[in-house]
Tab-separated table of C-alpha atoms in Angstrom:
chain	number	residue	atom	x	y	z
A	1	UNK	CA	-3.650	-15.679	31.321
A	2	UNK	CA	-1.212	-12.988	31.055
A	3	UNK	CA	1.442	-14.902	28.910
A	4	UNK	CA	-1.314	-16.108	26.592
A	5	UNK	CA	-2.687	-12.902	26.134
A	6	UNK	CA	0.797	-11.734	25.364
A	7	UNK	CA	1.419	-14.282	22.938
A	8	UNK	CA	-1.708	-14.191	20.909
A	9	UNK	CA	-0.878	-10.403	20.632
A	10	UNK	CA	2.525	-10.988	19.277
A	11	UNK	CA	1.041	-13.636	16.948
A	12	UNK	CA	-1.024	-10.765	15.301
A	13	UNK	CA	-1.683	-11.623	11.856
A	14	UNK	CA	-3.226	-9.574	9.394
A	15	UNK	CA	-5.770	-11.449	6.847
A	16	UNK	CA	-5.597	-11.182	3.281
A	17	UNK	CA	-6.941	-8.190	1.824
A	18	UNK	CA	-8.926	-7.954	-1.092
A	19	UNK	CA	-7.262	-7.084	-4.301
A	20	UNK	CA	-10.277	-5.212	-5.689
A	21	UNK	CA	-10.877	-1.200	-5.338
A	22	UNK	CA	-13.427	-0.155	-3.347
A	23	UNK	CA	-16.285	1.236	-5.277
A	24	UNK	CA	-16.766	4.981	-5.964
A	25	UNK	CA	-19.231	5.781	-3.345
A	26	UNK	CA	-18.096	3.240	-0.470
A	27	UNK	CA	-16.969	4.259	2.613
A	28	UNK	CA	-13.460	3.829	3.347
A	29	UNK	CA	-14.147	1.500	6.446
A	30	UNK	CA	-15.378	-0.737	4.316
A	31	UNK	CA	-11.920	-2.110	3.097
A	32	UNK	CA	-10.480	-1.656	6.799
A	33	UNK	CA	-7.873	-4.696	7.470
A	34	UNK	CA	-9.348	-4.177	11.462
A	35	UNK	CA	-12.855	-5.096	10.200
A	36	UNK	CA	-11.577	-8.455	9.656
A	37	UNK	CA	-9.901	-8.305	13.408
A	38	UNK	CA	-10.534	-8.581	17.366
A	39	UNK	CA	-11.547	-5.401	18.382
A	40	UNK	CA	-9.860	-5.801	21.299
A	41	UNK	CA	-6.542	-5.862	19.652
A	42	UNK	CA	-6.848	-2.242	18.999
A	43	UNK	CA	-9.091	-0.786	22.134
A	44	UNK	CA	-7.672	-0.854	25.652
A	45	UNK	CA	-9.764	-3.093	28.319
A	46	UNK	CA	-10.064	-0.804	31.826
A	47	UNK	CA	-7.271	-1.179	33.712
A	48	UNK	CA	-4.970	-2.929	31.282
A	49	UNK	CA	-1.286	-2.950	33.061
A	50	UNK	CA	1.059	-0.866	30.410
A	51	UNK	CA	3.674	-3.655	29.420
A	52	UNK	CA	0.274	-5.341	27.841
A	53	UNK	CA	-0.796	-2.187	26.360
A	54	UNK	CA	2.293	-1.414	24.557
A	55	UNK	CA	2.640	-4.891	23.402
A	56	UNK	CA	-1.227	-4.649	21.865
A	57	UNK	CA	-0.876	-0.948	21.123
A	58	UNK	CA	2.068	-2.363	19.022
A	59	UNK	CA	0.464	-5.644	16.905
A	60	UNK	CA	-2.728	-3.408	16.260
A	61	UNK	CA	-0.198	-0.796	14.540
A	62	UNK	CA	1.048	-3.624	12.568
A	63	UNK	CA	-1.937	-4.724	11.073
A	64	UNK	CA	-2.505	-1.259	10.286
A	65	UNK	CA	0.795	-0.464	8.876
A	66	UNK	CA	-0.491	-3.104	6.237
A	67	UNK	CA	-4.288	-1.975	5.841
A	68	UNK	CA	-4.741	-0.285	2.445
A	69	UNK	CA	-6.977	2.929	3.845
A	70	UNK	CA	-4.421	3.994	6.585
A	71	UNK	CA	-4.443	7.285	5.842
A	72	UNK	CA	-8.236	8.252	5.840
A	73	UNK	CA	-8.182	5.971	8.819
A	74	UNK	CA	-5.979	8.595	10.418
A	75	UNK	CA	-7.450	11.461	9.263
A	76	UNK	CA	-10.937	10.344	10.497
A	77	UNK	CA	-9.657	9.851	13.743
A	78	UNK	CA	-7.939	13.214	13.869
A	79	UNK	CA	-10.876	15.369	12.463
A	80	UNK	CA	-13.914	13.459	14.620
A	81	UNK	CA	-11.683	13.110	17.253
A	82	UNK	CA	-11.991	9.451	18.283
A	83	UNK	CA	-10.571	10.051	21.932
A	84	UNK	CA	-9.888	6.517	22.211
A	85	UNK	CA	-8.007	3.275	20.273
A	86	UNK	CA	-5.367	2.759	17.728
A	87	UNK	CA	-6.721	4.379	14.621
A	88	UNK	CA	-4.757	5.103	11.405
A	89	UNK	CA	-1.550	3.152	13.167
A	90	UNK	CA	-1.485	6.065	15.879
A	91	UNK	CA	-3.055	5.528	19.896
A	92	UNK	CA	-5.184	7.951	21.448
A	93	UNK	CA	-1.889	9.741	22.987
A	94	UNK	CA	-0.269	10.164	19.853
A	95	UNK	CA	-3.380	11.517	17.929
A	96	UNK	CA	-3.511	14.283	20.821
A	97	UNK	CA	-0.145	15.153	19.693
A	98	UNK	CA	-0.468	15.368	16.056
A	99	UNK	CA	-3.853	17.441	16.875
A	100	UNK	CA	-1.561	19.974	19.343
A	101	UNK	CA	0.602	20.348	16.301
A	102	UNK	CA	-2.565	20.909	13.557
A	103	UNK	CA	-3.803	23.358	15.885
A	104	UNK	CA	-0.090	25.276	16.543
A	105	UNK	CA	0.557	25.316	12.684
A	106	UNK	CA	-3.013	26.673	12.213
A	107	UNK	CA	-2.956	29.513	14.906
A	108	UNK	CA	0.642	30.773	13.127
A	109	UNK	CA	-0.840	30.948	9.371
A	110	UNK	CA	-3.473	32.968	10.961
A	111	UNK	CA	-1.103	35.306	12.224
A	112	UNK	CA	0.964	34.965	9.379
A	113	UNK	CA	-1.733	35.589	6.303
A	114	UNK	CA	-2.510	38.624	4.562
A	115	UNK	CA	-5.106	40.797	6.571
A	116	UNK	CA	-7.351	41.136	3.668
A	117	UNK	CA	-7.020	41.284	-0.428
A	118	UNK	CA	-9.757	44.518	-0.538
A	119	UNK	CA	-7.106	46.313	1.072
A	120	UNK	CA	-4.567	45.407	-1.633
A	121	UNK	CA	-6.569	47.452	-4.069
């Protein structure tokens, strides 16, 4: 079971896209490469040994290396936060960093912007 799980993860392919734009209005998730995929592939079943995660964590971050709306992919997991999944070709773990980091960056602007433009005056 193991091996064949392994295998089908490797075998990861990611189905051809559409070559049309998404109409103004759409939602990005509607031209998602993962819409066309196993779920599974890119959520973690309970008690999932690691070598298996990192090889799944891995082939969902290749179809999403290749999925034309990455980035808002990303950026809707960062900003909801989605506390679980590969989203945006980044796991749950990684998105906690880049979210410490957002948070760091924000907290030294603060203490690094002017304290008020009516004083200028």
């Amino acid at each position: 079971m193991l091996q064949s799980h392994q295998q089908s993860l490797q075998e990861a392919r990611v189905p051809s896209q559409r070559t049309g734009r998404r109409e103004e209005g759409d939602p990005w998730h509607t031209e998602a490469v993962c819409r066309r995929d196993e779920a599974a592939l890119f959520f973690a079943p309970s008690k999932e040994p690691t070598a298996d995660r990192l090889s799944r964590e891995a082939a969902a971050k290749r179809v999403c290396a290749r999925c034309p709306v990455m980035v808002e992919c990303r950026e809707h997991a960062l900003l909801l936060p989605e506390p679980y999944g590969v989203w945006g070709g980044l796991t749950a773990a990684e998105r906690r960093v880049v979210q410490a980091r957002r948070r760091r960056r924000d907290a030294a602007e603060k203490l690094t912007a002017p304290r008020g433009i009516a004083q200028a005056g």
